[in-house]
């Protein structure tokens, strides 16, 4: 159960990081 919880946390963290990275990139493309 612990490992499953950790995997879930890592998954959510990856999604959050992806969102942070995708936002400025999308803004850059729109400015261009």
mmCIF file of N, CA and C in Angstrom:
data_model
loop_
_atom_site.group_PDB
_atom_site.id
_atom_site.type_symbol
_atom_site.label_atom_id
_atom_site.label_comp_id
_atom_site.label_asym_id
_atom_site.label_seq_id
_atom_site.Cartn_x
_atom_site.Cartn_y
_atom_site.Cartn_z
ATOM 1 N N UNK A 1 0.840 -1.205 0.000
ATOM 2 C CA UNK A 1 0.000 0.000 0.000
ATOM 3 C C UNK A 1 0.879 1.261 0.000
ATOM 4 N N UNK A 2 1.963 1.209 0.749
ATOM 5 C CA UNK A 2 2.845 2.378 0.838
ATOM 6 C C UNK A 2 3.439 2.701 -0.530
ATOM 7 N N UNK A 3 3.892 1.643 -1.223
ATOM 8 C CA UNK A 3 4.510 1.860 -2.536
ATOM 9 C C UNK A 3 3.485 2.443 -3.504
ATOM 10 N N UNK A 4 2.242 1.963 -3.403
ATOM 11 C CA UNK A 4 1.184 2.479 -4.277
ATOM 12 C C UNK A 4 0.947 3.956 -4.002
ATOM 13 N N UNK A 5 0.972 4.322 -2.734
ATOM 14 C CA UNK A 5 0.758 5.722 -2.370
ATOM 15 C C UNK A 5 1.893 6.589 -2.899
ATOM 16 N N UNK A 6 3.113 6.086 -2.799
ATOM 17 C CA UNK A 6 4.273 6.834 -3.278
ATOM 18 C C UNK A 6 4.177 7.040 -4.782
ATOM 19 N N UNK A 7 3.809 5.983 -5.483
ATOM 20 C CA UNK A 7 3.700 6.073 -6.949
ATOM 21 C C UNK A 7 2.668 7.124 -7.317
ATOM 22 N N UNK A 8 1.550 7.139 -6.571
ATOM 23 C CA UNK A 8 0.500 8.114 -6.833
ATOM 24 C C UNK A 8 1.031 9.524 -6.608
ATOM 25 N N UNK A 9 1.786 9.715 -5.549
ATOM 26 C CA UNK A 9 2.342 11.035 -5.250
ATOM 27 C C UNK A 9 3.294 11.484 -6.345
ATOM 28 N N UNK A 10 4.120 10.578 -6.817
ATOM 29 C CA UNK A 10 5.071 10.907 -7.884
ATOM 30 C C UNK A 10 4.313 11.244 -9.161
ATOM 31 N N UNK A 11 3.238 10.496 -9.415
ATOM 32 C CA UNK A 11 2.436 10.710 -10.614
ATOM 33 C C UNK A 11 1.835 12.112 -10.588
ATOM 34 N N UNK A 12 1.262 12.486 -9.446
ATOM 35 C CA UNK A 12 0.638 13.814 -9.300
ATOM 36 C C UNK A 12 1.712 14.896 -9.429
ATOM 37 N N UNK A 13 2.875 14.654 -8.834
ATOM 38 C CA UNK A 13 3.963 15.634 -8.888
ATOM 39 C C UNK A 13 4.406 15.842 -10.333
ATOM 40 N N UNK A 14 4.501 14.751 -11.079
ATOM 41 C CA UNK A 14 4.914 14.853 -12.484
ATOM 42 C C UNK A 14 3.899 15.658 -13.282
ATOM 43 N N UNK A 15 2.609 15.411 -13.022
ATOM 44 C CA UNK A 15 1.556 16.143 -13.728
ATOM 45 C C UNK A 15 1.650 17.627 -13.391
ATOM 46 N N UNK A 16 1.912 17.933 -12.111
ATOM 47 C CA UNK A 16 1.992 19.326 -11.672
ATOM 48 C C UNK A 16 3.183 20.026 -12.335
ATOM 49 N N UNK A 17 4.305 19.334 -12.380
ATOM 50 C CA UNK A 17 5.507 19.908 -13.012
ATOM 51 C C UNK A 17 5.256 20.115 -14.506
ATOM 52 N N UNK A 18 4.592 19.142 -15.117
ATOM 53 C CA UNK A 18 4.306 19.242 -16.552
ATOM 54 C C UNK A 18 3.445 20.467 -16.826
ATOM 55 N N UNK A 19 2.481 20.722 -15.941
ATOM 56 C CA UNK A 19 1.597 21.875 -16.123
ATOM 57 C C UNK A 19 2.398 23.172 -16.011
ATOM 58 N N UNK A 20 3.293 23.225 -15.028
ATOM 59 C CA UNK A 20 4.114 24.424 -14.831
ATOM 60 C C UNK A 20 4.989 24.685 -16.049
ATOM 61 N N UNK A 21 5.506 23.619 -16.638
ATOM 62 C CA UNK A 21 6.391 23.767 -17.797
ATOM 63 C C UNK A 21 5.590 24.096 -19.052
ATOM 64 N N UNK A 22 4.424 23.477 -19.192
ATOM 65 C CA UNK A 22 3.611 23.668 -20.406
ATOM 66 C C UNK A 22 3.026 25.079 -20.467
ATOM 67 N N UNK A 23 2.709 25.658 -19.334
ATOM 68 C CA UNK A 23 2.075 26.984 -19.322
ATOM 69 C C UNK A 23 2.950 28.044 -19.985
ATOM 70 N N UNK A 24 4.181 28.268 -19.517
ATOM 71 C CA UNK A 24 5.041 29.285 -20.150
ATOM 72 C C UNK A 24 5.343 28.954 -21.606
ATOM 73 N N UNK A 25 5.475 27.679 -21.921
ATOM 74 C CA UNK A 25 5.768 27.283 -23.303
ATOM 75 C C UNK A 25 4.601 27.677 -24.204
ATOM 76 N N UNK A 26 3.384 27.426 -23.752
ATOM 77 C CA UNK A 26 2.197 27.780 -24.539
ATOM 78 C C UNK A 26 2.107 29.298 -24.692
ATOM 79 N N UNK A 27 2.433 30.027 -23.638
ATOM 80 C CA UNK A 27 2.390 31.492 -23.691
ATOM 81 C C UNK A 27 3.402 32.001 -24.721
ATOM 82 N N UNK A 28 4.577 31.379 -24.733
ATOM 83 C CA UNK A 28 5.623 31.773 -25.670
ATOM 84 C C UNK A 28 5.152 31.594 -27.106
ATOM 85 N N UNK A 29 4.531 30.472 -27.383
ATOM 86 C CA UNK A 29 4.065 30.201 -28.748
ATOM 87 C C UNK A 29 2.983 31.198 -29.149
ATOM 88 N N UNK A 30 2.154 31.594 -28.185
ATOM 89 C CA UNK A 30 1.086 32.536 -28.491
ATOM 90 C C UNK A 30 1.658 33.927 -28.755
ATOM 91 N N UNK A 31 2.687 34.298 -28.002
ATOM 92 C CA UNK A 31 3.321 35.605 -28.203
ATOM 93 C C UNK A 31 3.969 35.656 -29.582
ATOM 94 N N UNK A 32 4.532 34.530 -29.991
ATOM 95 C CA UNK A 32 5.180 34.449 -31.300
ATOM 96 C C UNK A 32 4.089 34.458 -32.363
#
